[in-house]
Structures are given as structure tokens and as C-alpha cells.
Amino acid sequence: MTQSTDIDPQDASTPDRYAPRTGPLGLSRRTRARLTDLAIDAFLFAFGLLMILPLVFLVSNAFKTPQEMVAWPPRIIPEDPTLENFRSVLGDTPLLLWIWNSFSFAVLSMIAIVATSAIAGYVLAKFPFRSLHLLFLVILATAIVPFEVYMIPLYFQAQALGILNSIWGLLLGYLVMSFGIFLIRQNVMHAIPDELLEAARIDGAGEMWIFVFIVLPLLRGALGALAVLAFFQAWTSFAWPIIVATTRDAYTIEVGLALFQTGFTVDLGRLSAASAAVLVPSVTLFVILRRNFVQGVASTGMKE
Amino acid sequence: MAVVEINDVRKLYGNVEAIKGVSVDVPAGAFVVLVGPSGCGKSTLLRMIAGLEDISGGTISIGGHVINDVEPKHRDIAMVFQNYALYPHMTVEQNMGFSLRFAKRSKAEIRQRVQEAARILGLSDYLDRYPRQLSGGQRQRVAMGRAIVRQPRVYLFDEPLSNLDAKLRVQMRAELKDLHARLRTTTIYVTHDQIEAMTMADRIVVMRDGVIEQAGAPLDLYDRPANLFVAGFIGSPAMNLLEGENDPASGTVGFGGGASLSHAVAGTPQGPIVYGFRPEHVELVGEGEGPAATVTNVEPTGLDTLLVADMNGHAVAAYLRQRLTVKPGDTVHIRVAPEHVHLFDTATEARIVPD
């Protein structure tokens, strides 16, 4: 990977033809390429380290005593590791309930968004009626309206429906994602040729069957990506849950974590422990779905 | 096997008439090729037979029943697409057995029919593979297998060989022809390649701009093109079509500068005319036996020679079954056997038929 093979080493013995092979620093092209690669590797490694370090400290802080937390210089491996933070967080706050609230909210939102995006995206891509095109433009237009603009009206709607402090209230703004519809529509147009659907129609398949057994499997990659996106959108959402969930038991984990910081203090130890615990499900989900991406991307089998 | 009757069929896209009243009869078991340049409406017509496009006017019937309003799946047809349209997430076996699943056939019967088709097409070793693991030619065979397995009344092919390389195309052409000889199922085949049409068809329908220019047996079209378009479209290398002045009294057409060639068509009009002859009907003769022409290009293939010469500003292609020593710049004298000459009306572009 670091060496170029386009020049036959034997040819290099004719000095007049291959004389200008050394660069300005008197290095051969091969050495220069290797140095460049090394520099890129070093840069990426440093950058990667920079990205992962806060996460490492978050986990490490979760196991530290309050004294060690403020010690300087900070240590990565705690000198006197303790589970006190976790015990306190799990004992004093309904952390597991909050995680469960967040998790069920995120999963239901993910399912709803994947389902609505798949259906709407497919229909918008493959059934070219003028009215549908107009509808698509309207859907795109909704993406430019910031959530904060309709947050309050939506709250009153949730109140009128009597679904405050419930998972249905949380879900109200998280059932459809205009970007998801757009993403799937583009994917269908790019990855699913009309002939595939026509062949199925001639062979006797119904529209529903075509959607479920041909379109959906071919969109696996895009739907997987959208699923992760939708899951984390709901999982990390904060503004909407904090308005719609007002009782302690209805909090999502993000709202719950915010409780560890007040106007005057930040309970670093317990915040770290809670955050570390929260990382577990999201990391797990990502690891599971990552394999799906690769499979999905690698399975476009039509004529190139 | 079924008769397909296309009766005055029209297709409108908004106000644009893509197909302007086309009638074709496809006898049971025939192999009919729709051929024409892109945009001539041949694929649209095929898709109307398949039920993928609505029929704006006229009727199409299969086996005596008008199928204008019949769903594609109830027309009992099988279609092979240019890009194969294989389901990427299904194996070869699943792809081929796909239609039978909807026909509610038993698993054993599906398996048996798929294996039979795979044997015919030489795909037996590939049944567990996915389309992406196959070469272009193999994918094309799977697409054909999917059609065969159905045992439909009519096969529809939409430029099935266009995505293959030249060598494979020739091979698949022979296989398709062989397959048709064996199955004897009515076949309608769309292509823009006149060689495919000539080599495979029982009957060729030449289309242009939504109308039929001529329909008939391949060699009939070759020997008696009905108009200038068909004359230029069928045959490779293409027919020479030179504009000249006809003199019916002497049976010759003059091309200026004293150059003239004779024909054997009686009752032709005096004046401008298009004089057509195929490159293989050109002979090189001695000085004084025919008009002179300057060689501009020589293409030897080893077996034969294609020569292009300039006769008073008219390019003449000659296809000679011999090796020649002429080179560009040389002067040759040409003769065309009068019985092989086609004459066309300059205004109507129609063939002038001797009365």
C-alpha cells in the first residue's frame, strides 16, 4: 500500500531515463510516499485519541471518589476505584426507569419513522403522479421549519389529547421524519430500477408483496442507517421531553441527567456514573446495526 | 402458443402521439422482431403488449381475447428485460421459480421445472448463487430461465442482448434461436440491431416514428425494401443510395460528369431518382466498362475487402469477396448488375415497383 509498483526495478538501472525520480529533498518517490502515509497515520491517530479521550475520562470519572475527581493531574485509571457513584445513582434516582423510558421512546420512534419513510419514500419515488410531486415538495418544506417554532402548539395539542407525561406524548413529534422520507425516496430511485417492479408485476406479485419482499430487502442498508439516525435523534432529544414530561417518573434519561446539574453545582461523580450507564445501550445498538450497514451496502446486484 | 393481434394501436403521451396506429399479426409460434432506431416506439409497443403501458387506442389480443384491460399478471406472458431485472437478494433458483410461487404450484413442481430450465440453459451448477456472483451472460440466461419456467403463451424480449459484449451477443443470439426452435412459443423481440433482427426473426417489423415502415420476412426486406428508410436500415454495410437523373429510354441513371449506371426497372419516371444498390453487388471492371471512381478507403478483413470510392462526389461502398491491391487514390471502374438495382422516388421515398 505504501509502495508504487508501476516502475520495473530493472528499468531503474538506466539512469538517464529515470534520473528525475528523486524529489526536491533528495528522497526517492517511494520514500516520500511512505513518509506521507506515516504523517497521515500519525495525524489520524492523534485526532482519534482526541475524540475518544473525553469518553475515556467520563467512564474513568464514574469510578472515582469526589477527592480524586478534582485531583491534578487527572488519572485515567482511578487510584482508589469505587462503585459508590453507581450505587448512589441507581439508589437515589429512578435511572433504570429513565433509561427504559428513553429506550422505549427511541425504539417506537425509530419503528414509526422507518415505516413511514419506507412507505412514503417508495411511493414518492415510483408512482410519478403530479399531485405526489407537490406533496413531496410540501414534505421537504417542513424540514426548514425549526422544531422550536411549533414546539408550543404541539405541547397544547398533547395537553388536549391528555397524553402529557406518557410515551405517546413523547412520540407526538417523533413519528415522521421528512429527511427520512427524502433519504428513502432518493435511495429507491437510485437502487431499484423500474424493471424490477415491472418484472414482479408480470410474474403475478401484488403491490403489497412487491413492497415487502422486494423493495424492503433492497433498502436494508438505507433503512438501517435511517434506523440508527432515528433512534439517536429520539434518544438524545431534550427540548421536547423536558416540556412534555413533567413528573419524575416520566423523564427520559437526557432530562434525568440534566437534574444532576443545578444552577449552582454539578454533581460530577454521579453525572459521570449515570452517563456511563447510559452509554451502554447506545453503543450496543450501534455495534449490532453496523454489521447490517455493510451487508446492505454490498448487496446491489443489478447490472452496473 | 398463441396468436397475438395488434390492431390499429395508438399511444398518446399528453398530446404527443408516440405510436400512430400500428397493426401487426403475430402467428402462433412465430418469432417476430420489432426493429427501428431509438425512439421509434418499438419498446413502447412491447410494453403495451405486456400491460406495463396503457393502450390509448386500438386493441391488442392474445389467443383471440382482447387484453387491453387485463392486468399484466393475467396476460400469461413472460418478459425479459435489457438489464435482466433479476432480484438481487434472491438466488438463481428463487429468481427462476418466482412466478410459479404466485401460480400456487407445489414446491416439488417448482423445483422440477426450475431444474429443467436450468438444464436447458446450462445453469444447473449456479442455482444457489446470487445474481451478483454471475457474469453478464449468465445473468441473461437466468432472466431467460425465469421466462421459460413460466411456460407462458407469449415471450416478450426487450433488447435482451444489448448489455452483452459483441462475442457473447453472437453466442446468445444462436442460443435464443435454438431455444425458440425447441419451445416454439410465440415470441416478440425488440431490438435496434438490424443484424439481430435479420438473424433471428421469422418476420421483421421495421418501425420509425411510431409507424410501421415495412413488415415481412428478413430476406424479403433485404431484397425488396419498401422505401428509402428500410433500404438504408436493413443490411450491413448499408445499401448505397445515390441521387441521380433517370433516363427511362436508355434505362440508365446519370450522376453528372458523364458517369451513369444502368437499371432494369421498366416504366420509371424521367428526372430525379434515388438509385440504390448493395455493396456486394458492385463489380470492379476494366476501363470503359463502367464509370470511374477514386478509392478513398480500403478495409481488408482478410476474407474480403470493403472499399469506399468517390464517384463524382457520390460515395460508393463496394464489398468484394477477394483481396485487392488497390490503395486510396487509385482509380477503379465500377459496374452494378442491373437486376440488383432498387429505385426510389425522391419525393415520396417509396420504392418504384416495375409495372
PDB file of C-alpha atoms in Angstrom, chain A residues 134-237:
ATOM      1  CA  LEU A 134     -46.370  18.508  -4.944  1.00  0.00           C
ATOM      2  CA  LEU A 135     -46.768  16.534  -1.739  1.00  0.00           C
ATOM      3  CA  PHE A 136     -43.059  15.771  -1.786  1.00  0.00           C
ATOM      4  CA  LEU A 137     -42.244  19.453  -2.040  1.00  0.00           C
ATOM      5  CA  VAL A 138     -44.504  20.141   0.945  1.00  0.00           C
ATOM      6  CA  ILE A 139     -42.735  17.408   2.921  1.00  0.00           C
ATOM      7  CA  LEU A 140     -39.355  18.911   2.056  1.00  0.00           C
ATOM      8  CA  ALA A 141     -40.607  22.344   3.052  1.00  0.00           C
ATOM      9  CA  THR A 142     -41.481  21.131   6.559  1.00  0.00           C
ATOM     10  CA  ALA A 143     -37.810  20.344   7.079  1.00  0.00           C
ATOM     11  CA  ILE A 144     -36.925  24.034   7.094  1.00  0.00           C
ATOM     12  CA  VAL A 145     -39.336  24.884   9.912  1.00  0.00           C
ATOM     13  CA  PRO A 146     -37.374  24.675  13.188  1.00  0.00           C
ATOM     14  CA  PHE A 147     -38.865  22.469  15.882  1.00  0.00           C
ATOM     15  CA  GLU A 148     -38.866  25.349  18.356  1.00  0.00           C
ATOM     16  CA  VAL A 149     -41.421  27.156  16.162  1.00  0.00           C
ATOM     17  CA  TYR A 150     -44.144  24.556  16.599  1.00  0.00           C
ATOM     18  CA  MET A 151     -42.992  23.161  19.937  1.00  0.00           C
ATOM     19  CA  ILE A 152     -45.517  25.167  21.972  1.00  0.00           C
ATOM     20  CA  PRO A 153     -48.555  24.499  19.739  1.00  0.00           C
ATOM     21  CA  LEU A 154     -47.586  20.851  19.779  1.00  0.00           C
ATOM     22  CA  TYR A 155     -47.492  20.950  23.563  1.00  0.00           C
ATOM     23  CA  PHE A 156     -51.043  22.289  23.701  1.00  0.00           C
ATOM     24  CA  GLN A 157     -52.089  19.568  21.331  1.00  0.00           C
ATOM     25  CA  ALA A 158     -50.519  16.935  23.573  1.00  0.00           C
ATOM     26  CA  GLN A 159     -52.267  18.512  26.528  1.00  0.00           C
ATOM     27  CA  ALA A 160     -55.615  18.476  24.725  1.00  0.00           C
ATOM     28  CA  LEU A 161     -55.105  14.838  23.879  1.00  0.00           C
ATOM     29  CA  GLY A 162     -54.306  14.136  27.510  1.00  0.00           C
ATOM     30  CA  ILE A 163     -51.040  12.420  26.716  1.00  0.00           C
ATOM     31  CA  LEU A 164     -48.628  14.579  28.731  1.00  0.00           C
ATOM     32  CA  ASN A 165     -46.222  12.566  30.882  1.00  0.00           C
ATOM     33  CA  SER A 166     -46.681   9.492  28.707  1.00  0.00           C
ATOM     34  CA  ILE A 167     -44.718   7.832  25.991  1.00  0.00           C
ATOM     35  CA  TRP A 168     -47.404   8.813  23.455  1.00  0.00           C
ATOM     36  CA  GLY A 169     -46.826  12.436  24.320  1.00  0.00           C
ATOM     37  CA  LEU A 170     -43.114  11.996  23.761  1.00  0.00           C
ATOM     38  CA  LEU A 171     -43.762  10.320  20.421  1.00  0.00           C
ATOM     39  CA  LEU A 172     -46.047  13.051  19.109  1.00  0.00           C
ATOM     40  CA  GLY A 173     -43.321  14.929  17.241  1.00  0.00           C
ATOM     41  CA  TYR A 174     -41.218  11.862  16.501  1.00  0.00           C
ATOM     42  CA  LEU A 175     -43.337   9.668  14.240  1.00  0.00           C
ATOM     43  CA  VAL A 176     -42.360  11.070  10.836  1.00  0.00           C
ATOM     44  CA  MET A 177     -39.040  12.470   9.684  1.00  0.00           C
ATOM     45  CA  SER A 178     -39.033  14.479   6.469  1.00  0.00           C
ATOM     46  CA  PHE A 179     -35.351  13.796   5.951  1.00  0.00           C
ATOM     47  CA  GLY A 180     -36.069  10.064   6.242  1.00  0.00           C
ATOM     48  CA  ILE A 181     -38.685  10.248   3.504  1.00  0.00           C
ATOM     49  CA  PHE A 182     -36.233  12.166   1.343  1.00  0.00           C
ATOM     50  CA  LEU A 183     -33.429   9.687   2.039  1.00  0.00           C
ATOM     51  CA  ILE A 184     -35.526   6.655   1.158  1.00  0.00           C
ATOM     52  CA  ARG A 185     -37.000   8.295  -1.939  1.00  0.00           C
ATOM     53  CA  GLN A 186     -33.508   9.031  -3.277  1.00  0.00           C
ATOM     54  CA  ASN A 187     -32.402   5.525  -2.432  1.00  0.00           C
ATOM     55  CA  VAL A 188     -35.355   3.891  -4.173  1.00  0.00           C
ATOM     56  CA  MET A 189     -34.757   5.992  -7.265  1.00  0.00           C
ATOM     57  CA  HIS A 190     -31.109   5.076  -7.314  1.00  0.00           C
ATOM     58  CA  ALA A 191     -31.134   1.451  -6.209  1.00  0.00           C
ATOM     59  CA  ILE A 192     -34.399  -0.015  -7.520  1.00  0.00           C
ATOM     60  CA  PRO A 193     -34.911   0.023 -11.290  1.00  0.00           C
ATOM     61  CA  ASP A 194     -38.477   0.142 -12.611  1.00  0.00           C
ATOM     62  CA  GLU A 195     -37.912  -3.098 -14.477  1.00  0.00           C
ATOM     63  CA  LEU A 196     -37.546  -4.980 -11.219  1.00  0.00           C
ATOM     64  CA  LEU A 197     -41.026  -3.944 -10.136  1.00  0.00           C
ATOM     65  CA  GLU A 198     -42.453  -4.483 -13.611  1.00  0.00           C
ATOM     66  CA  ALA A 199     -40.974  -7.966 -13.798  1.00  0.00           C
ATOM     67  CA  ALA A 200     -42.604  -8.773 -10.474  1.00  0.00           C
ATOM     68  CA  ARG A 201     -45.958  -7.402 -11.638  1.00  0.00           C
ATOM     69  CA  ILE A 202     -45.827  -9.522 -14.795  1.00  0.00           C
ATOM     70  CA  ASP A 203     -44.877 -12.540 -12.707  1.00  0.00           C
ATOM     71  CA  GLY A 204     -48.017 -12.100 -10.653  1.00  0.00           C
ATOM     72  CA  ALA A 205     -46.882 -10.331  -7.494  1.00  0.00           C
ATOM     73  CA  GLY A 206     -49.277  -7.851  -5.860  1.00  0.00           C
ATOM     74  CA  GLU A 207     -48.217  -4.329  -4.920  1.00  0.00           C
ATOM     75  CA  MET A 208     -48.051  -5.104  -1.198  1.00  0.00           C
ATOM     76  CA  TRP A 209     -45.999  -8.209  -1.824  1.00  0.00           C
ATOM     77  CA  ILE A 210     -43.597  -6.276  -4.047  1.00  0.00           C
ATOM     78  CA  PHE A 211     -43.111  -3.674  -1.333  1.00  0.00           C
ATOM     79  CA  VAL A 212     -42.497  -6.146   1.452  1.00  0.00           C
ATOM     80  CA  PHE A 213     -40.447  -8.774  -0.330  1.00  0.00           C
ATOM     81  CA  ILE A 214     -38.586  -6.822  -2.995  1.00  0.00           C
ATOM     82  CA  VAL A 215     -38.410  -3.159  -2.066  1.00  0.00           C
ATOM     83  CA  LEU A 216     -37.766  -3.529   1.660  1.00  0.00           C
ATOM     84  CA  PRO A 217     -34.950  -6.096   1.386  1.00  0.00           C
ATOM     85  CA  LEU A 218     -33.219  -3.934  -1.220  1.00  0.00           C
ATOM     86  CA  LEU A 219     -33.458  -0.900   1.053  1.00  0.00           C
ATOM     87  CA  ARG A 220     -31.922  -2.723   4.013  1.00  0.00           C
ATOM     88  CA  GLY A 221     -28.817  -0.543   4.042  1.00  0.00           C
ATOM     89  CA  ALA A 222     -30.648   2.769   3.833  1.00  0.00           C
ATOM     90  CA  LEU A 223     -33.277   1.688   6.339  1.00  0.00           C
ATOM     91  CA  GLY A 224     -30.560   0.545   8.750  1.00  0.00           C
ATOM     92  CA  ALA A 225     -28.841   3.908   8.522  1.00  0.00           C
ATOM     93  CA  LEU A 226     -32.141   5.692   8.979  1.00  0.00           C
ATOM     94  CA  ALA A 227     -32.977   3.462  11.961  1.00  0.00           C
ATOM     95  CA  VAL A 228     -29.774   4.449  13.757  1.00  0.00           C
ATOM     96  CA  LEU A 229     -30.354   8.085  12.914  1.00  0.00           C
ATOM     97  CA  ALA A 230     -33.945   7.984  14.149  1.00  0.00           C
ATOM     98  CA  PHE A 231     -33.027   6.077  17.287  1.00  0.00           C
ATOM     99  CA  PHE A 232     -30.365   8.544  18.327  1.00  0.00           C
ATOM    100  CA  GLN A 233     -32.492  11.531  17.374  1.00  0.00           C
ATOM    101  CA  ALA A 234     -35.074  10.366  19.912  1.00  0.00           C
ATOM    102  CA  TRP A 235     -32.509   9.096  22.424  1.00  0.00           C
ATOM    103  CA  THR A 236     -30.665  12.415  22.554  1.00  0.00           C
ATOM    104  CA  SER A 237     -33.710  14.669  22.281  1.00  0.00           C
TER     105      SER A 237
END
